[in-house]
Short mmCIF file of C-alpha atoms in Angstrom, two decimals:
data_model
loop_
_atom_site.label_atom_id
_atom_site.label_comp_id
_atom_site.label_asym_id
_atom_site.label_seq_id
_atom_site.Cartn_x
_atom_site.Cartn_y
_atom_site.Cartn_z
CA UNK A 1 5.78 45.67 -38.53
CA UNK A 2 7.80 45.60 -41.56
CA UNK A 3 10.68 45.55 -39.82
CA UNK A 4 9.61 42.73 -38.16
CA UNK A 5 9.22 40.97 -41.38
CA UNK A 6 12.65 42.04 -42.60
CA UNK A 7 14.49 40.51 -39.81
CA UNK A 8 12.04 37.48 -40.91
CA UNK A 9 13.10 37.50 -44.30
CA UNK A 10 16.85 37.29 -43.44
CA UNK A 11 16.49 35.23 -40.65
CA UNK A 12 13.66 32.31 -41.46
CA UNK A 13 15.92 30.12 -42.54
CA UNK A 14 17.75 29.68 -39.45
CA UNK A 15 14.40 30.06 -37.32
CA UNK A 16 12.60 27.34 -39.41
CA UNK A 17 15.60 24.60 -38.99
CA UNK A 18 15.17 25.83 -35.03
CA UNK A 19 11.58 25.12 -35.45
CA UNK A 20 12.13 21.92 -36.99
CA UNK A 21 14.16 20.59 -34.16
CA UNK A 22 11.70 22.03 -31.48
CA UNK A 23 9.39 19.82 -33.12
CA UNK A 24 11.23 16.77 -33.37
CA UNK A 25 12.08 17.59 -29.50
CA UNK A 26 8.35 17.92 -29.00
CA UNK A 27 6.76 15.00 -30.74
CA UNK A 28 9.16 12.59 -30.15
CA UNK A 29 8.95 12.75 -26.30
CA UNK A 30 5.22 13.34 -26.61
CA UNK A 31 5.05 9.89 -27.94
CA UNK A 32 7.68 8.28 -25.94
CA UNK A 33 6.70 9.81 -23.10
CA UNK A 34 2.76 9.03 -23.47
CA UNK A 35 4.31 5.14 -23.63
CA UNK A 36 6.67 5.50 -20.76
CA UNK A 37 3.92 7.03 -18.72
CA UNK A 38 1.30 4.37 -19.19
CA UNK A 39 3.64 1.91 -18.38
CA UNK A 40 4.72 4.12 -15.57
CA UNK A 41 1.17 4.15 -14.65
CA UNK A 42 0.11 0.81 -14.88
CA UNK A 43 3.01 -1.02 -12.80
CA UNK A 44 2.72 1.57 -10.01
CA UNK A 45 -1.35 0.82 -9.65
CA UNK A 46 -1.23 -2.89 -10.58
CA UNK A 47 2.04 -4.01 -10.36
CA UNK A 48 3.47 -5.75 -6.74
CA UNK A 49 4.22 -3.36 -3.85
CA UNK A 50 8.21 -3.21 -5.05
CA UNK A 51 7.83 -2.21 -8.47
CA UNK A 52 4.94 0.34 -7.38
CA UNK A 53 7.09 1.84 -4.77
CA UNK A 54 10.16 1.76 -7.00
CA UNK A 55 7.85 3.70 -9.99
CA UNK A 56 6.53 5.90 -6.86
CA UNK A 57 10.29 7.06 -5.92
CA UNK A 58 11.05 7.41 -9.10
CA UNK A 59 8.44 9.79 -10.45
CA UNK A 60 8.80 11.99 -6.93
CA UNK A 61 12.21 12.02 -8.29
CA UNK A 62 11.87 13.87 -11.61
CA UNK A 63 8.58 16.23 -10.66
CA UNK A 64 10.59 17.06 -7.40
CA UNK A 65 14.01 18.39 -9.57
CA UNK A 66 14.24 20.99 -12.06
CA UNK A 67 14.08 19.50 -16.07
CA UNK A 68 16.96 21.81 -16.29
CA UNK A 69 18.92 20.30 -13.89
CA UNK A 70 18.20 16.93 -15.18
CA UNK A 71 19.34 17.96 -18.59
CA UNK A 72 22.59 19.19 -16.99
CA UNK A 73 22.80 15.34 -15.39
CA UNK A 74 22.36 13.90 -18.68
CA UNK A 75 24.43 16.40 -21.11
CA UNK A 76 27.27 17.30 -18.51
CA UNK A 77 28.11 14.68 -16.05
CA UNK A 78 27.19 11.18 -18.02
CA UNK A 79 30.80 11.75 -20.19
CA UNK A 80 32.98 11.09 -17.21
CA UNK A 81 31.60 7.75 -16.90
CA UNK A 82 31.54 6.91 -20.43
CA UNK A 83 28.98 8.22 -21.91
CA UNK A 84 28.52 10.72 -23.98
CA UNK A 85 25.36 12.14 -25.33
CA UNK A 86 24.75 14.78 -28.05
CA UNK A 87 22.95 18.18 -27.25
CA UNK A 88 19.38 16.63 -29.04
CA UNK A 89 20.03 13.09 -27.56
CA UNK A 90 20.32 14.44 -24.01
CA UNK A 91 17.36 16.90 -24.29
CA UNK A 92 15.37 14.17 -26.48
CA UNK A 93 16.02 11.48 -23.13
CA UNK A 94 15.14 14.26 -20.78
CA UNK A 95 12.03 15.39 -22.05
CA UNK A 96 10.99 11.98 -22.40
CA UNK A 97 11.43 10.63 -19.28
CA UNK A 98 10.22 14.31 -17.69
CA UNK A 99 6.98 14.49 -19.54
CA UNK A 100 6.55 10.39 -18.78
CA UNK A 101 6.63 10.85 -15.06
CA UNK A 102 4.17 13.81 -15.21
CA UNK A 103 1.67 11.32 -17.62
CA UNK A 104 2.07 8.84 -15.34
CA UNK A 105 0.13 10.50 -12.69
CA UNK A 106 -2.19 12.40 -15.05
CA UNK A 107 -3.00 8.69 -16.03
CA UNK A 108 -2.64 7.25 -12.76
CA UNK A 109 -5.46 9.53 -11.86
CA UNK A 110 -7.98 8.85 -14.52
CA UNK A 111 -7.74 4.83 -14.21
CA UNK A 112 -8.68 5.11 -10.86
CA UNK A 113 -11.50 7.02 -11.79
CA UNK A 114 -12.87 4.57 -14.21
CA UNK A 115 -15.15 2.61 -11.76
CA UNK A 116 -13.96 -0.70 -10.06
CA UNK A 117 -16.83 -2.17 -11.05
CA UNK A 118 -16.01 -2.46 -14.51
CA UNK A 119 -13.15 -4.72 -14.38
CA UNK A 120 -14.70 -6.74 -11.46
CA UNK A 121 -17.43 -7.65 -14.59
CA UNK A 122 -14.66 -7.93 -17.00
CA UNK A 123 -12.96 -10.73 -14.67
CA UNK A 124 -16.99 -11.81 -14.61
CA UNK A 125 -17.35 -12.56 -18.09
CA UNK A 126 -13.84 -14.03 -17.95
CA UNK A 127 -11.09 -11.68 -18.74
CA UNK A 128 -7.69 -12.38 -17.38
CA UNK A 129 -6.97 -9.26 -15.19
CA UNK A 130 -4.78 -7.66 -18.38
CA UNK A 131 -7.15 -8.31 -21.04
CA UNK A 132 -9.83 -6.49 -18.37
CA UNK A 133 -7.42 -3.59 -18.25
CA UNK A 134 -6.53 -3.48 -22.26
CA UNK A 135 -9.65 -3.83 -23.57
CA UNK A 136 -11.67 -1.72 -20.36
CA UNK A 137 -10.02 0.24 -17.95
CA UNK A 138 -7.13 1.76 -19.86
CA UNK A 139 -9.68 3.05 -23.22
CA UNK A 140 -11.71 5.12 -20.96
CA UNK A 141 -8.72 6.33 -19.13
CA UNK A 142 -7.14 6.95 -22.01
CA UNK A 143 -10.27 9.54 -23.00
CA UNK A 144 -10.56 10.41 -20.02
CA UNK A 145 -6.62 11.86 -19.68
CA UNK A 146 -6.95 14.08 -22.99
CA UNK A 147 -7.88 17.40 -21.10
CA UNK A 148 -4.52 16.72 -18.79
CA UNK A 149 -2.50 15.36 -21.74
CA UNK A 150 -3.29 18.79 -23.55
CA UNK A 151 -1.55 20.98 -20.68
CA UNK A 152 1.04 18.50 -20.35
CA UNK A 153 1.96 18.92 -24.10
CA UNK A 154 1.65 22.92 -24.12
CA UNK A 155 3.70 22.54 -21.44
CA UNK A 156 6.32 20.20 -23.08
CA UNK A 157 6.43 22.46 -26.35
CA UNK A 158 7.45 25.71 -24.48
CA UNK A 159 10.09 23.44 -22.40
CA UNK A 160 11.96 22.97 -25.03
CA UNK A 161 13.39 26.27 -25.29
CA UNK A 162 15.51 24.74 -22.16
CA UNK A 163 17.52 22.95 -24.79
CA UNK A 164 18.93 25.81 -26.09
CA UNK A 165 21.12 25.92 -22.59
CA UNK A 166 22.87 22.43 -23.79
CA UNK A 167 23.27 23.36 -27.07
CA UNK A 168 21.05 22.27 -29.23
CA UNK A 169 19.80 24.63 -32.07
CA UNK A 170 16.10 24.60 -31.22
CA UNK A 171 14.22 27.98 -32.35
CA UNK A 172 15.62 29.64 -28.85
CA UNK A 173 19.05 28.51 -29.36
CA UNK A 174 18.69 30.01 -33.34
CA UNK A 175 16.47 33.25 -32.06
CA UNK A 176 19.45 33.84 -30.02
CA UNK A 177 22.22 33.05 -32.78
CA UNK A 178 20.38 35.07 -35.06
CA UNK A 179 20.14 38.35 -32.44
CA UNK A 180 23.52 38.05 -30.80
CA UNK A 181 24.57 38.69 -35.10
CA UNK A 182 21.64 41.62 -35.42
CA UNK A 183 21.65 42.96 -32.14
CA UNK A 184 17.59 42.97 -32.95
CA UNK A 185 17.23 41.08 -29.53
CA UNK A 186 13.46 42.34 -28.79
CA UNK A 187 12.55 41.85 -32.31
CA UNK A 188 13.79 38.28 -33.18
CA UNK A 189 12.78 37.36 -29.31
CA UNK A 190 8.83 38.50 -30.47
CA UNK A 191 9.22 36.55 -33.42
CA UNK A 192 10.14 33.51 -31.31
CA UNK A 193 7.51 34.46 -29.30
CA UNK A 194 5.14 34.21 -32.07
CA UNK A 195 6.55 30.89 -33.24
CA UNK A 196 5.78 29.33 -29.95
CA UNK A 197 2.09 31.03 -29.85
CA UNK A 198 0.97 29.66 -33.32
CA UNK A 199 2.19 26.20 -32.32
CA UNK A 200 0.60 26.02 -28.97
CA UNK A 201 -2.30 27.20 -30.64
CA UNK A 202 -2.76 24.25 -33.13
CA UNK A 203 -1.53 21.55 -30.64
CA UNK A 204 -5.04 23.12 -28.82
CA UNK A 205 -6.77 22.63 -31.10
CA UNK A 206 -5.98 19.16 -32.18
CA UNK A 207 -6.18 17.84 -28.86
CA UNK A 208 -9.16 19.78 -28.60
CA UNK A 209 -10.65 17.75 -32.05
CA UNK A 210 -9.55 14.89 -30.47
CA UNK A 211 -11.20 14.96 -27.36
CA UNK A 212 -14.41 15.41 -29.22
CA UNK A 213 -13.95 12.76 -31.57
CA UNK A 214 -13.07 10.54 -28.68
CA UNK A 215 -16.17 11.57 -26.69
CA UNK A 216 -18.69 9.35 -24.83
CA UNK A 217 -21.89 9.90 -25.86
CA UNK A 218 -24.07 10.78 -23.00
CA UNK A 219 -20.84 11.09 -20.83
CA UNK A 220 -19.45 14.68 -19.99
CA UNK A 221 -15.40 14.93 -19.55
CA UNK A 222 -15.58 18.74 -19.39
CA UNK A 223 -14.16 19.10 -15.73
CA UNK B 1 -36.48 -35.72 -14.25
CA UNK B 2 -32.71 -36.35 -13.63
CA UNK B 3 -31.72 -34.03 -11.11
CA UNK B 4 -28.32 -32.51 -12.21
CA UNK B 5 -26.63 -30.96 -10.33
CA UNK B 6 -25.20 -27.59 -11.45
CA UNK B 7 -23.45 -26.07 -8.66
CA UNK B 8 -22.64 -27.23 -4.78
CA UNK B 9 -20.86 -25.32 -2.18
CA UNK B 10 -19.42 -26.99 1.44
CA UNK B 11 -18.86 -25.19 4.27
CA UNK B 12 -17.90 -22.03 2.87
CA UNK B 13 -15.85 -19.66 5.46
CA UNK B 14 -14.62 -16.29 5.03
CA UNK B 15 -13.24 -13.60 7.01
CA UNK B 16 -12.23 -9.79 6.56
CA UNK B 17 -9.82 -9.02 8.93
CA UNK B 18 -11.27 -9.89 12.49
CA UNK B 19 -14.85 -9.83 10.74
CA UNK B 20 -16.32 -13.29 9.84
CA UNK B 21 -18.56 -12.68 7.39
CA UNK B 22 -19.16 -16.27 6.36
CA UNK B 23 -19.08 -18.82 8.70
CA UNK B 24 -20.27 -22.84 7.19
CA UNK B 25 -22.53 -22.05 4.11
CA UNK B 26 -23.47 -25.23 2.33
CA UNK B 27 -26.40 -25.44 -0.52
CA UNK B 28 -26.80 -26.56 -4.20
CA UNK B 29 -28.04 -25.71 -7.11
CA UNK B 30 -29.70 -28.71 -9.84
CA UNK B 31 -30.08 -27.64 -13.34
CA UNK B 32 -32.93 -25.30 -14.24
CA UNK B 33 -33.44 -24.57 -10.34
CA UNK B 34 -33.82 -20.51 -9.69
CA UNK B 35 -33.14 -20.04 -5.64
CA UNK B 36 -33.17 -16.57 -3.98
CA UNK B 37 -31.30 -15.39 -0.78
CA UNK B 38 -32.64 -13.15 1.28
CA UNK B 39 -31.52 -11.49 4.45
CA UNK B 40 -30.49 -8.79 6.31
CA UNK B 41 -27.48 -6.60 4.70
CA UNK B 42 -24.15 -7.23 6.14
CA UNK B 43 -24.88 -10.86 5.99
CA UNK B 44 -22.37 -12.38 3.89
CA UNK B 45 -24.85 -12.80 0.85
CA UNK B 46 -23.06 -11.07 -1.52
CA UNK B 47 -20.04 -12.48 -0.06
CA UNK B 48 -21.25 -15.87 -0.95
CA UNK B 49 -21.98 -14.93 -4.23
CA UNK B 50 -18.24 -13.72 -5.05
CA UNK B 51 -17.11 -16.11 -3.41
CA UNK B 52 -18.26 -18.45 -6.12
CA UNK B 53 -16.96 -16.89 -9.30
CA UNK B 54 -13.89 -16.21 -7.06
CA UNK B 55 -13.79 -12.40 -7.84
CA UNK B 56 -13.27 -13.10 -3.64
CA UNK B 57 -12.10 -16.12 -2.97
CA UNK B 58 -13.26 -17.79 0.17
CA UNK B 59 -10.94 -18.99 3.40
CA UNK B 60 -12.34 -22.18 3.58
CA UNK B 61 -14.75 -24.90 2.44
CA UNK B 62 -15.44 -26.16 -1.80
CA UNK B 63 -17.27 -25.11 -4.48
CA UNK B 64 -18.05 -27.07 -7.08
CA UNK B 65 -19.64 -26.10 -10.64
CA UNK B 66 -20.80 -29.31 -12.03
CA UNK B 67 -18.03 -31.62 -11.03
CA UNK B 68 -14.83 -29.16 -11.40
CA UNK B 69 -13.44 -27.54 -7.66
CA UNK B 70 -13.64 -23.85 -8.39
CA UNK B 71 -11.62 -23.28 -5.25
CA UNK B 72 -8.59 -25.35 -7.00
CA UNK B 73 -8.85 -24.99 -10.69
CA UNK B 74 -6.31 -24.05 -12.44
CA UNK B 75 -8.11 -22.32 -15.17
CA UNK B 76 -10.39 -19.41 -13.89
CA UNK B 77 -11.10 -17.74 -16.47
CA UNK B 78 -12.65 -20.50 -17.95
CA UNK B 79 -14.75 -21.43 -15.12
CA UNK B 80 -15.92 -17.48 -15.02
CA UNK B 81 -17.15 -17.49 -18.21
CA UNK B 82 -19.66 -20.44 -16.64
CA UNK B 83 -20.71 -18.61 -14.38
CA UNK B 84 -22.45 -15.54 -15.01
CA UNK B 85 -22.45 -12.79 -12.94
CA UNK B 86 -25.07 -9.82 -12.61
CA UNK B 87 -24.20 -6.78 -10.26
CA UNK B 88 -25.87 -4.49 -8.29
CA UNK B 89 -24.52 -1.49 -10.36
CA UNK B 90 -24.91 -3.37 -13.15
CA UNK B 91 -20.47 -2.95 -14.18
CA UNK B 92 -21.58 -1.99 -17.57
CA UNK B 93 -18.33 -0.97 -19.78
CA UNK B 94 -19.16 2.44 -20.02
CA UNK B 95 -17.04 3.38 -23.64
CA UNK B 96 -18.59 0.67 -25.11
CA UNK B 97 -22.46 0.18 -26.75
CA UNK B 98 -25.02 -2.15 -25.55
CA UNK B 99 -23.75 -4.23 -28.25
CA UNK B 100 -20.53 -4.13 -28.02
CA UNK B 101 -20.80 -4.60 -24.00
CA UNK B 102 -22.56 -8.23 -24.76
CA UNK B 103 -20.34 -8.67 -27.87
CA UNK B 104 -16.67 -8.43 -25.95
CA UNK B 105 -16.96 -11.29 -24.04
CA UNK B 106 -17.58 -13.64 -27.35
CA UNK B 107 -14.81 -11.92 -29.53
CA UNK B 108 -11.68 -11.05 -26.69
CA UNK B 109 -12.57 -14.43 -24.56
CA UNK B 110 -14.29 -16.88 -26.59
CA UNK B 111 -12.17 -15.42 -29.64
CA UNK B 112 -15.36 -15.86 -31.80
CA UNK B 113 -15.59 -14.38 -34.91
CA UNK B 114 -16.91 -10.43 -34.97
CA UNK B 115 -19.91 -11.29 -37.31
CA UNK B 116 -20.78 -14.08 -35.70
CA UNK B 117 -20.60 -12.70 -32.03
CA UNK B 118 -22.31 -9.43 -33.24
CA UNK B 119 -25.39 -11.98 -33.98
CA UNK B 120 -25.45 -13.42 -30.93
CA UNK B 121 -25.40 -10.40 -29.09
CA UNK B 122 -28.37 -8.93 -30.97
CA UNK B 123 -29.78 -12.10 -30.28
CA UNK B 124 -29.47 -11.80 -26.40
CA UNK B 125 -30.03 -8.44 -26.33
CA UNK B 126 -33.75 -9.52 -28.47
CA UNK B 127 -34.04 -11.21 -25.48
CA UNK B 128 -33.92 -8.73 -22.99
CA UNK B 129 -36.13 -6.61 -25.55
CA UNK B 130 -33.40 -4.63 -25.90
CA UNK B 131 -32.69 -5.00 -29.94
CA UNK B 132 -33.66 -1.30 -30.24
CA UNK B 133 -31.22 0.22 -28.34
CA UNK B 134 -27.91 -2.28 -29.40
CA UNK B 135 -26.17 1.06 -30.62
CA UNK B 136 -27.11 2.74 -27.33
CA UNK B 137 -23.91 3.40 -24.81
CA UNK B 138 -24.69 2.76 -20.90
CA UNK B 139 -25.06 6.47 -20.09
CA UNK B 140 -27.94 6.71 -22.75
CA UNK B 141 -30.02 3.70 -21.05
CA UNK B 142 -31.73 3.88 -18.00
CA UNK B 143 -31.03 1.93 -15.01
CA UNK B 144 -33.76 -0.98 -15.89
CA UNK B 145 -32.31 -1.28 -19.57
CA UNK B 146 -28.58 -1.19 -17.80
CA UNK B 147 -29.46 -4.00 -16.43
CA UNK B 148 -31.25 -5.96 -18.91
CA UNK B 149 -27.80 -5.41 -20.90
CA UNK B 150 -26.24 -6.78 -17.85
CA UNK B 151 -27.83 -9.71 -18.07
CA UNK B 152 -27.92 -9.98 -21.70
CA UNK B 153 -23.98 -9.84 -21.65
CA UNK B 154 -23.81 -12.69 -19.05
CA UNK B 155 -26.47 -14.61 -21.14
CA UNK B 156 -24.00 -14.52 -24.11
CA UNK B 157 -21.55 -16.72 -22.80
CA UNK B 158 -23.64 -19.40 -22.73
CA UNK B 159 -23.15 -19.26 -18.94
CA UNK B 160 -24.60 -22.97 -16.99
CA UNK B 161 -25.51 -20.80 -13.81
CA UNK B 162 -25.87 -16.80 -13.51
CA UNK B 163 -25.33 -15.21 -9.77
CA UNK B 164 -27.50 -11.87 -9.69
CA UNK B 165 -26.19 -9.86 -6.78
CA UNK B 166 -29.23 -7.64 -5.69
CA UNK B 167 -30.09 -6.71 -9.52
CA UNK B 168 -32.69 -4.37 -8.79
CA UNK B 169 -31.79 -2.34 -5.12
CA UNK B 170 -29.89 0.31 -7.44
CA UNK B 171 -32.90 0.88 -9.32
CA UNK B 172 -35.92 3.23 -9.18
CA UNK B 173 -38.98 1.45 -8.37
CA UNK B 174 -40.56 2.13 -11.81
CA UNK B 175 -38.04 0.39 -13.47
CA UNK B 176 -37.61 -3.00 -11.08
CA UNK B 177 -40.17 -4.84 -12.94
CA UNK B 178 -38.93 -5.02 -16.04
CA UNK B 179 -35.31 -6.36 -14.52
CA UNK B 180 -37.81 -9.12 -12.71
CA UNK B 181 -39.70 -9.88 -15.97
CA UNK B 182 -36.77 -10.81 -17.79
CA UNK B 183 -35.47 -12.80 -14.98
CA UNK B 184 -39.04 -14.68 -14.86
CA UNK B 185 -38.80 -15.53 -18.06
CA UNK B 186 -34.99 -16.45 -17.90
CA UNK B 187 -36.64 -18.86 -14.96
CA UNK B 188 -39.37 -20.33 -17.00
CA UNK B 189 -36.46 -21.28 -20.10
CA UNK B 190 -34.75 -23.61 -17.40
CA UNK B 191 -31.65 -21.01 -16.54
CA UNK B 192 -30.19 -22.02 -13.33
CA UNK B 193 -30.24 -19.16 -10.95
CA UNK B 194 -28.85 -17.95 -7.45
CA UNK B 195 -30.28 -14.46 -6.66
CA UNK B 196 -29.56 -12.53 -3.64
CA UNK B 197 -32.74 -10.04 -3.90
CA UNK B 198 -35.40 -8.46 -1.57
CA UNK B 199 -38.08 -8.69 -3.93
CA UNK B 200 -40.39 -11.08 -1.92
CA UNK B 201 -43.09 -11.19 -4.28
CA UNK B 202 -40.43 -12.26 -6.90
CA UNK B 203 -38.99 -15.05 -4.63
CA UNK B 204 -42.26 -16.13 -3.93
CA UNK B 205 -43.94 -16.69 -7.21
CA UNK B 206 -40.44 -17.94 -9.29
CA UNK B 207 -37.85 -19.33 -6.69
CA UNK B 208 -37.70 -23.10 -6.42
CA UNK B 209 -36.36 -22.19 -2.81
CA UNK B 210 -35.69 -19.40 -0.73
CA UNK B 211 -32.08 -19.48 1.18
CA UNK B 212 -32.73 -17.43 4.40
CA UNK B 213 -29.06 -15.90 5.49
CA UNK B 214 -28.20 -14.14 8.77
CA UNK B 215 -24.92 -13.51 10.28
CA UNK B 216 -22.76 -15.79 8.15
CA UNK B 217 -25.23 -19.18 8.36
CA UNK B 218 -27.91 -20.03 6.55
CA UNK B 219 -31.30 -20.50 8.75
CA UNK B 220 -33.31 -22.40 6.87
CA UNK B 221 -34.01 -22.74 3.55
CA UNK B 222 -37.01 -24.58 1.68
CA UNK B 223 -39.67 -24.29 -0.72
CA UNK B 224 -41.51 -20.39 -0.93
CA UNK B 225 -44.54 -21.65 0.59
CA UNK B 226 -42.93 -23.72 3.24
CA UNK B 227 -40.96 -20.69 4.04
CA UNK B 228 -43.77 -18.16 4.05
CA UNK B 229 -46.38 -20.65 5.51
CA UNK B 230 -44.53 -22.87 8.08
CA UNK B 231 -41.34 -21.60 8.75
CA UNK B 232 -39.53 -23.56 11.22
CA UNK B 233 -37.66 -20.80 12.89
CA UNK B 234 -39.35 -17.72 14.41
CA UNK B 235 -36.46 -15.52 12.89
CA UNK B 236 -37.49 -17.08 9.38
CA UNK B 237 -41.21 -15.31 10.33
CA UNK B 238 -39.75 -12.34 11.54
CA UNK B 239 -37.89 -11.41 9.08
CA UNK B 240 -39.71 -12.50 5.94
CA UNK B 241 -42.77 -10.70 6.80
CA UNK B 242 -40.64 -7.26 7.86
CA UNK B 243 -39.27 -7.79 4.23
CA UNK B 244 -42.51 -8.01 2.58
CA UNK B 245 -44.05 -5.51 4.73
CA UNK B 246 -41.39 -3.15 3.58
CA UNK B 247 -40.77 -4.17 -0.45
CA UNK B 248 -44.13 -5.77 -0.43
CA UNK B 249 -45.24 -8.68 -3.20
CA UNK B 250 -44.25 -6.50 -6.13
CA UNK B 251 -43.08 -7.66 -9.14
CA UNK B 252 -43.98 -10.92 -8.81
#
């Protein structure tokens, strides 16, 4: 244990400006990604049959290939054709558009579970079709997506660690600096390890609050 | 009394595929005049009824709310909020109180004022005799109270005619008559009504005329007592006495 918190104290400073960067590669595409997906999700239920076929083949596309592989797409063989993207850019675009696809169906699911009905009495009371799905369909979806969203963000955190591959100094890429200098690989690994844990941890839990506070009352979206 | 009329339909057609569900419905509807359809299901009735609002628009034929082509207008949403609608499942917005469900119409269509469309909603849902449970969301209510706030949110837009589309089948029998009491008394304040319903006892004491449907075509339609006493079709006496046989003269 203490020697655990010696290589710590020697090698926070590196692990916290990893940590800082997994988070930056977390959030960002967490929020990006929650407003590619709706969008994602929207025009492939309402939008005409060639934009919802076109969203359809895309998301197939990035579930159906490894994010590593896309990362490689992005980081490796964008430069021949002009452009060229940094380590944190790539990774930043690829998680986005990754975790986007995957909240588009999460999403796509729950709207259809909100019952036709209600925006048949939203276009009743005079809604355009948008304003039914703004103001009705897409806040109970919305709550209703949390639970998914949750996994889908644990997920996203841990992926991360893929960066490292590319180059960018994320905690892996530092835990990995930091042993390759120590030869401490087990050691600085569990620390990692530990790093990862604690943040998954609170994400839980404040998607967790969050789902509460967003409850229903007299509506149960434990499933 | 000037006869006004509120709502007129001609020769309304529709089809699903190879099905013809409506085939040459005509009637009208003068100001204050509450007229139920009856019939067997898979007639077209509800059909009709969507057919008006256009939440399905017909094939064929007009439909007229006062003197404006509903079938043609350009501006639907602004004929919708005319016409009120009342489902079967009531389409309650289930994230949203009994307030708020009357209230959204007023502030995100009419673009009225919060404070001022929270008053009228408390006012319509007073109405209903619903005041008490305003802060109430639809999974807290029962199914009669659902769709009192149902009808309370189509009573806040101020609506010249309200379709009910078999209010009461989704609800326990317990709870049917107070749905039909605050229809009766929607009735007696001059609302102009269409309901498709099976309540017979209903139709018979409040409708100004009962619309017979069967197979896409309207039978006969006339005046409750002409209908129960004298119909001129033996179907018309067939069927209205299986239907009151079966729901009997409740909740009239």
């Amino acid at each position: 244990m203490s020697d655990l918190l010696n290589i710590f104290s020697t090698a926070y400073p590196r692990l916290l400006e990893g940590l800082g960067i997994t988070l930056v590669l977390t959030v960002i595409p967490m929020v990006l990604g929650t407003l590619f997906g709706v969008g994602l999700a929207l025009g492939k239920i309402y939008g005409n049959r060639i934009l919802s076929g076109f969203i359809t083949v895309f998301i197939e596309i990035i579930r159906g290939t490894p994010l590593l592989v896309q990362l490689f797409i992005l980081y490796f063989s964008l430069p021949p054709y002009g452009i060229r993207l940094s380590a944190l850019t790539a990774a930043l675009i690829g998680f986005t558009i990754n975790s986007g696809a995957y909240q588009a169906e999460y999403l796509r699911g729950s709207i259809q579970s909100v019952s036709s009905g209600q925006l048949k009495a939203a276009l009743s009371i005079g809604m355009s079709r948008w304003q039914g799905i703004f103001y009705i369909i897409l806040p109970q979806a919305l709550r209703r997506v949390i639970p998914s969203w949750t996994n889908e963000f644990i997920y996203l955190l841990k992926y991360t660690s893929l960066a490292y591959i590319i180059g960018a100094q994320e905690l892996m890429g530092q835990a990995r600096f930091v042993a390759s200098r120590n030869f401490e690989f087990f050691k600085v690994y569990l620390i990692a390890a530990v790093i990862y844990l604690l943040l998954v941890l609170v994400l839980t839990a404040v998607f967790n609050r969050l789902e509460r506070r967003y409850r229903i009352p007299g509506f149960d979206y434990k499933r | 009394m000037t006869e006004q009329m509120i709502l007129r339909i001609e020769d309304l057609y529709k089809s699903f595929g190879d099905h013809e569900v409506l085939k040459g419905i005509s009637l009208s509807l003068n100001k204050g005049e509450t007229k139920v359809v009856v019939g067997p299901s898979g007639t077209g009735k509800s059909t009709m009824l969507n057919n008006i609002n256009m939440l399905i628009p017909p094939d064929q034929g007009r439909i007229y709310l006062e003197d404006v082509d509903v079938t043609t207008t350009t501006d639907l949403t602004k004929i919708r909020q005319e016409i009120g609608f009342v489902f079967q499942d009531f389409g309650l917005f289930d994230h949203l109180t009994a307030r708020d469900n009357v209230m959204i119409g007023l502030t995100r269509v009419k673009k009225m004022a919060g404070k001022e469309a929270a008053e009228l909603a408390m006012l319509e849902l007073r109405r209903v005799g619903l005041e008490k449970h305003a802060g109430q969301y639809p999974a807290e209510l029962s199914g009669g109270q659902k769709q009192r706030v149902g009808i309370a949110r189509a009573l806040a837009m101020q609506p010249k005619l309200i379709l009910f589309d078999e209010p009461t089948s989704a609800l326990d029998p317990e709870l049917i008559g107070e749905v039909l009491t605050v229809m009766k008394n929607l009735a007696r304040d001059g609302m102009t009504m269409l309901i498709v319903s099976h309540e017979m006892g209903f139709a018979r004491t409040v409708s100004d005329q009962i619309i017979f449907m069967e197979n896409g075509v309207i039978v006969e339609q006339g005046s409750p007592e002409q209908l129960f006493n004298n119909p001129q079709q033996e179907r018309t006496r067939e069927f209205l006495f299986k239907l009151t046989d079966l729901y009997g003269e409740g909740g009239g």
